[in-house]
PDB file of C-alpha atoms in Angstrom:
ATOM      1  CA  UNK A   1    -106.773-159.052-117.688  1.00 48.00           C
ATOM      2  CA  UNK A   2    -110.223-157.049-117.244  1.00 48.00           C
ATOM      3  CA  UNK A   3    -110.701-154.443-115.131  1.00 53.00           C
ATOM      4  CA  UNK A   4    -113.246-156.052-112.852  1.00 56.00           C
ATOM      5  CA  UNK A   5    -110.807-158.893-112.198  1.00 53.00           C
ATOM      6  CA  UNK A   6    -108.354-157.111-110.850  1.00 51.00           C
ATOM      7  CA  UNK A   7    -110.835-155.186-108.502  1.00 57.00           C
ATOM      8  CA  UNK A   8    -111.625-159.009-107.655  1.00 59.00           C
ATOM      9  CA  UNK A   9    -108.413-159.718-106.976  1.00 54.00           C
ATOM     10  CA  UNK A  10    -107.156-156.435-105.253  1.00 49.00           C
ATOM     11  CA  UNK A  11    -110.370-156.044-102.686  1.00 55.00           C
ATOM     12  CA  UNK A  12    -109.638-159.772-100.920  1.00 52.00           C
ATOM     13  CA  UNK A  13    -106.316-158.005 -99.766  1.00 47.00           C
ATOM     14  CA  UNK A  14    -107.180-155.012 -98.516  1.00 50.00           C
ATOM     15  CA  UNK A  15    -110.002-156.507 -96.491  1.00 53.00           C
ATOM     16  CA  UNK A  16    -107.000-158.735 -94.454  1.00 50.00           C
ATOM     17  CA  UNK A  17    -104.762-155.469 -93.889  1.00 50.00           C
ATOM     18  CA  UNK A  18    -105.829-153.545 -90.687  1.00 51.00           C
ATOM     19  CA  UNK A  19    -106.155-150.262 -90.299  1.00 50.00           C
ATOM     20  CA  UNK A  20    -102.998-148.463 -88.508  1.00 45.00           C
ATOM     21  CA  UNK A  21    -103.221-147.602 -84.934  1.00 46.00           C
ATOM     22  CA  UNK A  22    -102.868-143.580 -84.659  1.00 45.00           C
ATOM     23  CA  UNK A  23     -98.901-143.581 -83.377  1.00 44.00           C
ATOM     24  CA  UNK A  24     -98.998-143.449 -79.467  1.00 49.00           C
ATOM     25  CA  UNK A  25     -97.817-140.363 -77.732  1.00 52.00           C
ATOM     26  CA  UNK A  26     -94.495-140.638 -75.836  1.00 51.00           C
ATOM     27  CA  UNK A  27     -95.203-139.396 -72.377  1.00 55.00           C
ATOM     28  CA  UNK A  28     -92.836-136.522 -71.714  1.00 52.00           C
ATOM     29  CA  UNK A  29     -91.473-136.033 -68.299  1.00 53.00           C
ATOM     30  CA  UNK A  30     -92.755-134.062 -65.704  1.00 55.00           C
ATOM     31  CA  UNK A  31     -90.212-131.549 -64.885  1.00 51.00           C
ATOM     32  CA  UNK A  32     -88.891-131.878 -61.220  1.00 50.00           C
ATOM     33  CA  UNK A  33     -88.923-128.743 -58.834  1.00 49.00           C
ATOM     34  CA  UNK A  34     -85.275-127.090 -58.359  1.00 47.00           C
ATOM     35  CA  UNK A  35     -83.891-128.441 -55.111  1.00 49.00           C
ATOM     36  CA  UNK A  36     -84.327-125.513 -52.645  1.00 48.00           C
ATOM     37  CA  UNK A  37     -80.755-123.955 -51.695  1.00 54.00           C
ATOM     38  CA  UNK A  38     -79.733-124.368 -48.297  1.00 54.00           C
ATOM     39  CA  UNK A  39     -80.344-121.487 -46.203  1.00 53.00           C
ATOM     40  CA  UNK A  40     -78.460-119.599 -43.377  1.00 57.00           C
ATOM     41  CA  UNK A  41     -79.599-122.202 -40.569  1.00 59.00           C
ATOM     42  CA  UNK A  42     -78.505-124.902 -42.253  1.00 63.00           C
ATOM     43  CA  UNK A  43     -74.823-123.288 -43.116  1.00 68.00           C
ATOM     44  CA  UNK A  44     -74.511-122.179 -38.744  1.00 70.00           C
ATOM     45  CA  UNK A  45     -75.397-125.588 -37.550  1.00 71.00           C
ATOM     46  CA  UNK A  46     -72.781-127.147 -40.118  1.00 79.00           C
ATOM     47  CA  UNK A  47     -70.315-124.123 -39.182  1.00 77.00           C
ATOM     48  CA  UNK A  48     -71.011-125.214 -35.161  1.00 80.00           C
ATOM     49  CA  UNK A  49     -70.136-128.923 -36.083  1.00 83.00           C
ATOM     50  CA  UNK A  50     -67.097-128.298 -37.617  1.00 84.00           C
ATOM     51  CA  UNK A  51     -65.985-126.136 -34.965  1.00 82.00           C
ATOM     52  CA  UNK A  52     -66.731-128.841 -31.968  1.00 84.00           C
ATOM     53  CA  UNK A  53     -65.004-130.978 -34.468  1.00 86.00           C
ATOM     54  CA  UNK A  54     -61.910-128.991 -34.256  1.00 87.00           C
ATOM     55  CA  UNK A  55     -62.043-128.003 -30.520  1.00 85.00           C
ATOM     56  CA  UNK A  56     -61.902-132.088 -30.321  1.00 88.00           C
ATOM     57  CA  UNK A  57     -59.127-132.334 -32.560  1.00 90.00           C
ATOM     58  CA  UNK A  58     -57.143-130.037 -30.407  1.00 89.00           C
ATOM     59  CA  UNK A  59     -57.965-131.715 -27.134  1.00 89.00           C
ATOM     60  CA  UNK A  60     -56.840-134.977 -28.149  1.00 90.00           C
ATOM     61  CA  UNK A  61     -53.536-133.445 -30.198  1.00 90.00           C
ATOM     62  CA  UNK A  62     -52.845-131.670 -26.493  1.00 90.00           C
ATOM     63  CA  UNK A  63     -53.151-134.764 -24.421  1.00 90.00           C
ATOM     64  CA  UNK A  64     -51.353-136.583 -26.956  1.00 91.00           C
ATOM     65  CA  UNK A  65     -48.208-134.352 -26.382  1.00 91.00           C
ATOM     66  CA  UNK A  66     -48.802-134.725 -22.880  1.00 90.00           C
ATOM     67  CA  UNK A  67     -48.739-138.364 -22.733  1.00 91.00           C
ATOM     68  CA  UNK A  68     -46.170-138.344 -25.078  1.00 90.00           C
ATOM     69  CA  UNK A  69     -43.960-135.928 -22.145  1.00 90.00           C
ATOM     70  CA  UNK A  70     -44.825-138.556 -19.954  1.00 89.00           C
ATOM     71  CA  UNK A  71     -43.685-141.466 -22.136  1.00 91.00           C
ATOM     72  CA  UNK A  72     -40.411-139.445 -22.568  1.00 90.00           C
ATOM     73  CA  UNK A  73     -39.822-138.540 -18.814  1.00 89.00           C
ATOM     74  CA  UNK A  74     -40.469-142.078 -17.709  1.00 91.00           C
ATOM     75  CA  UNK A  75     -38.006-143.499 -20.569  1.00 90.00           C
ATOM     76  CA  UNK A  76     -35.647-141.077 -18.678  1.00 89.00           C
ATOM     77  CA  UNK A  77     -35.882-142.087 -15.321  1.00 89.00           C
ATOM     78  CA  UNK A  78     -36.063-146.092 -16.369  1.00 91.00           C
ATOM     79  CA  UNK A  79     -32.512-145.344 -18.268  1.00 90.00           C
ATOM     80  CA  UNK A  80     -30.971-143.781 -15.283  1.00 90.00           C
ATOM     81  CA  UNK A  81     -32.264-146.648 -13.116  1.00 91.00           C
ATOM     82  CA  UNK A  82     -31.109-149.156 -15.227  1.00 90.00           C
ATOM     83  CA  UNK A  83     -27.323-147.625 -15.821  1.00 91.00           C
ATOM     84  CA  UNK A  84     -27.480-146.877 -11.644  1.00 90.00           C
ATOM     85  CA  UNK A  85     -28.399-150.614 -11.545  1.00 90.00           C
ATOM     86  CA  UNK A  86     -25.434-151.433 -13.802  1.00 91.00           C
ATOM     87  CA  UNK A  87     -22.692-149.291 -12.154  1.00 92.00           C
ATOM     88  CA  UNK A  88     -23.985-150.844  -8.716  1.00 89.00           C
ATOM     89  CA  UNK A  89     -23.624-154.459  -9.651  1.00 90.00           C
ATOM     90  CA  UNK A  90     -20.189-153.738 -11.358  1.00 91.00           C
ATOM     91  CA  UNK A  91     -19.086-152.385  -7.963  1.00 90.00           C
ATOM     92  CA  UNK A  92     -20.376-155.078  -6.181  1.00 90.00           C
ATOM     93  CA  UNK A  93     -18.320-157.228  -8.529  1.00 89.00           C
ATOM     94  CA  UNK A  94     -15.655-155.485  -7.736  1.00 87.00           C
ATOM     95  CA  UNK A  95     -15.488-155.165  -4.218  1.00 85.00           C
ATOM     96  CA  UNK A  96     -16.035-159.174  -4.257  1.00 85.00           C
ATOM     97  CA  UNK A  97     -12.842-159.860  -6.285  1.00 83.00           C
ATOM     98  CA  UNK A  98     -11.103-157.185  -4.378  1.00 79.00           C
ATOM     99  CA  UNK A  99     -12.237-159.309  -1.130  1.00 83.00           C
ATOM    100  CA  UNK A 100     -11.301-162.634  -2.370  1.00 82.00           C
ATOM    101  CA  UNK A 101      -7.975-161.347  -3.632  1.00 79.00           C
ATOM    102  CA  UNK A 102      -7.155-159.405  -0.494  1.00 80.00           C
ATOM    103  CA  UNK A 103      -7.730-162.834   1.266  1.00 84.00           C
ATOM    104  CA  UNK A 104      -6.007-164.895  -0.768  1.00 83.00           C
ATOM    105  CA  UNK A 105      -2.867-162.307  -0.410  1.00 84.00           C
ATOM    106  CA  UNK A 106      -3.118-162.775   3.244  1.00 86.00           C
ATOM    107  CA  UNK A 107      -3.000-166.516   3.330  1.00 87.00           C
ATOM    108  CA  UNK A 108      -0.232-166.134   0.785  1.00 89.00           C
ATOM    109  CA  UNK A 109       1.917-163.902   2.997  1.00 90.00           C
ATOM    110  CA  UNK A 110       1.601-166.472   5.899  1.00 90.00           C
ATOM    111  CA  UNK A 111       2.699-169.148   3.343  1.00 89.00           C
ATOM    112  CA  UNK A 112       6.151-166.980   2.276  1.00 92.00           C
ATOM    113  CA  UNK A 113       8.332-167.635   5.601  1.00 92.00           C
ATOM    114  CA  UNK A 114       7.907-171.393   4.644  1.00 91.00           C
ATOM    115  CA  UNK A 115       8.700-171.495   1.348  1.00 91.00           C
ATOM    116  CA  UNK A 116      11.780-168.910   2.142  1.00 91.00           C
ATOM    117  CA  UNK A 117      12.763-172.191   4.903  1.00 90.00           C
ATOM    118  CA  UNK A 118      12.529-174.784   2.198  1.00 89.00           C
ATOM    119  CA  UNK A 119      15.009-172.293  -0.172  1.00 88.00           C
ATOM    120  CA  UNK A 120      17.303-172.046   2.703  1.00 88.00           C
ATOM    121  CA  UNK A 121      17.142-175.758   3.595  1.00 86.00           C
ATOM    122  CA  UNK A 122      18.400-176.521  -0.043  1.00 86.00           C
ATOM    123  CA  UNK A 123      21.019-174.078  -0.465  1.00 84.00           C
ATOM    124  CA  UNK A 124      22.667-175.334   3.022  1.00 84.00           C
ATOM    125  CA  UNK A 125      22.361-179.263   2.367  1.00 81.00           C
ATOM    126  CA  UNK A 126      24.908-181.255   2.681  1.00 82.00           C
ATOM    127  CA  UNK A 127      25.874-182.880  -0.949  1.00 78.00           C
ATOM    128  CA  UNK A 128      25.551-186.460   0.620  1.00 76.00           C
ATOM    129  CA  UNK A 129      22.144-186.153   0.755  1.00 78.00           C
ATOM    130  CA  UNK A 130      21.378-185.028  -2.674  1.00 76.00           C
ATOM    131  CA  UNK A 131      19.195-187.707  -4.453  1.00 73.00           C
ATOM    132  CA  UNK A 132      17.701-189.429  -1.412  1.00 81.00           C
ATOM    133  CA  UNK A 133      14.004-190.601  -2.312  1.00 83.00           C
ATOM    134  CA  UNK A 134      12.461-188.350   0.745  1.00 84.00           C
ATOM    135  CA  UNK A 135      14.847-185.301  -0.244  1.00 84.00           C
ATOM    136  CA  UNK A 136      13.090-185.720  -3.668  1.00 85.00           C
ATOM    137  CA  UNK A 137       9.809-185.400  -1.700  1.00 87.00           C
ATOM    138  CA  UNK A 138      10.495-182.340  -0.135  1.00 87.00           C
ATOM    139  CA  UNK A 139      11.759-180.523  -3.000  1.00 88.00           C
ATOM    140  CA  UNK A 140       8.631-181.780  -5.308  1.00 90.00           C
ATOM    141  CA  UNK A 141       6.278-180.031  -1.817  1.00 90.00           C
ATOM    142  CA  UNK A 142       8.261-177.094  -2.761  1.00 89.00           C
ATOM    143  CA  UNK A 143       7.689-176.738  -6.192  1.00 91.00           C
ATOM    144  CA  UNK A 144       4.058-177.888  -5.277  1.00 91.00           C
ATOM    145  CA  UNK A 145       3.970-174.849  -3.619  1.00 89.00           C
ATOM    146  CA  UNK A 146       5.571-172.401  -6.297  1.00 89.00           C
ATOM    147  CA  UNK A 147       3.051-173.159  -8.817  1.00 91.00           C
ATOM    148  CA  UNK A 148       0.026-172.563  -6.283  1.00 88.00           C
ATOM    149  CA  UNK A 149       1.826-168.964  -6.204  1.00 89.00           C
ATOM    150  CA  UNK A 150       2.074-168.747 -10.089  1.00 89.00           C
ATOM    151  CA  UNK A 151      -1.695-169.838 -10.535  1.00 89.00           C
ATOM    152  CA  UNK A 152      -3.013-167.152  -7.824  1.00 87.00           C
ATOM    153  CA  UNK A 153      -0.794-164.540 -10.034  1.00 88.00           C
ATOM    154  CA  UNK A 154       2.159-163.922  -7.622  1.00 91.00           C
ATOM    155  CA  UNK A 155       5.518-163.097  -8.944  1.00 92.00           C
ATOM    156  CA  UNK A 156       9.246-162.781  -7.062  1.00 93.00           C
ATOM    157  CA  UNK A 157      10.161-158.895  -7.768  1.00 93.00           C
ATOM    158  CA  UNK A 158      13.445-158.278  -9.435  1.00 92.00           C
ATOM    159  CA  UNK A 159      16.435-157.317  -7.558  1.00 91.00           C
ATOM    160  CA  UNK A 160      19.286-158.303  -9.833  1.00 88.00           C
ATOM    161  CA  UNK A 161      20.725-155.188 -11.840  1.00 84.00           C
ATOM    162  CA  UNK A 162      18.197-153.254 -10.481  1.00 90.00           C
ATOM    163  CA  UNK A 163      18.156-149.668  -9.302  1.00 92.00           C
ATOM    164  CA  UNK A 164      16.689-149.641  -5.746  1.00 94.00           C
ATOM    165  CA  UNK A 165      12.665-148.835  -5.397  1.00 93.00           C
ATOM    166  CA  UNK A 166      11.603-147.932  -1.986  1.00 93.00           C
ATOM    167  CA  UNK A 167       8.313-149.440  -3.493  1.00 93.00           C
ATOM    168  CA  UNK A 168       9.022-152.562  -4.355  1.00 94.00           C
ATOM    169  CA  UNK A 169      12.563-152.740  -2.018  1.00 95.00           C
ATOM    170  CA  UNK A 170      13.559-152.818   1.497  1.00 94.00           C
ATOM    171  CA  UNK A 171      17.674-151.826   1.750  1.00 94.00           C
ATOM    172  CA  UNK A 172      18.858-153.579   4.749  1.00 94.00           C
ATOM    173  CA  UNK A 173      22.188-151.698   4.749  1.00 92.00           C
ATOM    174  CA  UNK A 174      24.045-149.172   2.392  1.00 92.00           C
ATOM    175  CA  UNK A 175      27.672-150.415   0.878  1.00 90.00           C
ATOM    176  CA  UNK A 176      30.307-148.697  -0.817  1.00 89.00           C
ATOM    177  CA  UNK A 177      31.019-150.387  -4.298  1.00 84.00           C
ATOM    178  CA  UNK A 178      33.015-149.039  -6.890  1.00 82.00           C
ATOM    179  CA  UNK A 179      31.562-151.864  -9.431  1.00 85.00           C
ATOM    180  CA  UNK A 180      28.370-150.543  -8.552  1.00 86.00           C
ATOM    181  CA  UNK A 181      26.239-147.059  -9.326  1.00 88.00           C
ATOM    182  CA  UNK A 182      24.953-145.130  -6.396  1.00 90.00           C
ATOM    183  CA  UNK A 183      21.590-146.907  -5.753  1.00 90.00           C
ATOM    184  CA  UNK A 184      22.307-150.051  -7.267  1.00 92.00           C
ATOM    185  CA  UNK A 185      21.339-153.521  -5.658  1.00 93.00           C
ATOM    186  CA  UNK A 186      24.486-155.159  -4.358  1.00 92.00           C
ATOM    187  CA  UNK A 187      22.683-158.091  -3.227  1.00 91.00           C
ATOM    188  CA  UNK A 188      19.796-159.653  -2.525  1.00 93.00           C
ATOM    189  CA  UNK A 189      18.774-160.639   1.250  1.00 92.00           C
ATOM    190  CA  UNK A 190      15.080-162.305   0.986  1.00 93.00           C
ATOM    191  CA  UNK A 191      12.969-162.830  -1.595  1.00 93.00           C
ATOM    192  CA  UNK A 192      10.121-160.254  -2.306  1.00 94.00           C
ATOM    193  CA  UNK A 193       6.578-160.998  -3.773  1.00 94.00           C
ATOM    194  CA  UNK A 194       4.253-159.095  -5.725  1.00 92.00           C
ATOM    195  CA  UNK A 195       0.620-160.279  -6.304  1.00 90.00           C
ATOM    196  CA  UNK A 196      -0.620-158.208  -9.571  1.00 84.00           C
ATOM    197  CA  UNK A 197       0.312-154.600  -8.560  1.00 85.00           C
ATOM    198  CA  UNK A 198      -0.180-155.090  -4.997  1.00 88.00           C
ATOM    199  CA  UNK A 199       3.053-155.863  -3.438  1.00 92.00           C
ATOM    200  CA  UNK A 200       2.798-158.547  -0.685  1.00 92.00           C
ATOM    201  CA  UNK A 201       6.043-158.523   0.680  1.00 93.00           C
ATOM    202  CA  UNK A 202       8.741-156.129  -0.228  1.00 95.00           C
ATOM    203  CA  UNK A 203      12.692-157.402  -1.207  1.00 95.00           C
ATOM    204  CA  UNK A 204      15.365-157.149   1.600  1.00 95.00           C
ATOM    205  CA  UNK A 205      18.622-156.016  -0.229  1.00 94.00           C
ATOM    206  CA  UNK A 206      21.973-154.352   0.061  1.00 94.00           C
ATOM    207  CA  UNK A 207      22.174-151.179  -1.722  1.00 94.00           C
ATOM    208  CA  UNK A 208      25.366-149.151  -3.514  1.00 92.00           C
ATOM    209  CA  UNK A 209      26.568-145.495  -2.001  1.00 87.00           C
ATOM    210  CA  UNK A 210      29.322-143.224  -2.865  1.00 81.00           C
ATOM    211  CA  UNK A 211      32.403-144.643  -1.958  1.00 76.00           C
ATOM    212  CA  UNK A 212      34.482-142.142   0.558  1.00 71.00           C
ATOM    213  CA  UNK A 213      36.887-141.169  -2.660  1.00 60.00           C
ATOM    214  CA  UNK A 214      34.362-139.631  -4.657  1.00 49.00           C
ATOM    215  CA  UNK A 215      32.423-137.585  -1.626  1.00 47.00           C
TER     216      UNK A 215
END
């Protein structure tokens, strides 16, 4: 190919191309002023703050532990009430059931004469009347009236083979015995009663001395 035909060719081409822009300048950052350090002023009125900060702390911390005194002292006083409270009401209990059973041991002790008459009515009846229907009455009255004892907790006291207790025993005279110890019950006179550990009526009995050979 001839010279002039590539000039042809070449000059079509580099008409179309445009010419490069001159590369744009980055724009470079404007450099920012140094913040300005805090000066004395600034570092008292933060200094005051904190301070009034801390004289508030303390205030409430102070009423704190005196609230907390108070709390404490009336937890006290509310305990004490309460266990008074308790220790009242138990007496009060008390002094009821020791008023019911104090009457109840009265009306018993009225009630012991007749059920000593119905013992003494049986052990002196004639054997011809044993197993008459309205002898059979009478005794079931009497036994009628031995459980009402046993259900308010009375009991007969023990004489037999006992040694004599002015507590619980009242000697009606003082034998000689040589089958019996000094102090012994002989014999028993009346029936005694107990009601718990209150006695309600104390046993009549016959009571064992020295006999005159061994004085």
């Amino acid at each position: 190919m001839s010279e002039e035909k590539l000039e042809e060719a070449v000059k079509p081409l580099s008409e179309e191309m445009p010419e490069t822009e001159e590369a744009e300048e980055s724009p470079v950052p404007e450099e920012t002023p140094a913040e300005a350090e805090p000066g004395p002023e600034r570092d008292e009125g933060r200094d005051e703050e904190l301070a009034e900060e801390v004289d508030e702390l303390t205030a409430l911390r102070r009423e704190l532990e005196v609230q907390k005194a108070k709390a404490a002292e009336y937890l006290d006083g509310w305990q004490r009430a309460r266990a008074e409270f308790a220790n009242y009401k138990k007496r009060i209990e008390k002094e009821q059931e020791d008023m019911v059973k104090l009457a109840n041991g009265a009306l018993i002790t009225k009630l012991l004469p007749v059920i000593d008459d119905f013992e003494r009515a049986f052990q002196t009846l004639p054997p011809g009347l044993m197993g008459m229907t309205w002898l059979e009455g009478i005794a079931l009255i009497q036994r009628k009236l031995q459980m009402l004892l046993e259900q308010e907790g009375v009991t007969v006291i023990e004489t037999e083979g006992q040694t004599f207790d002015p507590t619980l025993h009242q000697a009606v005279t003082h034998e000689e015995s040589e089958e019996h110890e000094e102090g012994q019950i002989i014999g028993e006179v009346q029936k005694g009663y107990r009601m718990g550990d209150k006695v309600l009526r104390p046993s009549l009995v016959r009571v064992a001395k020295k006999t005159s050979d061994n004085e």
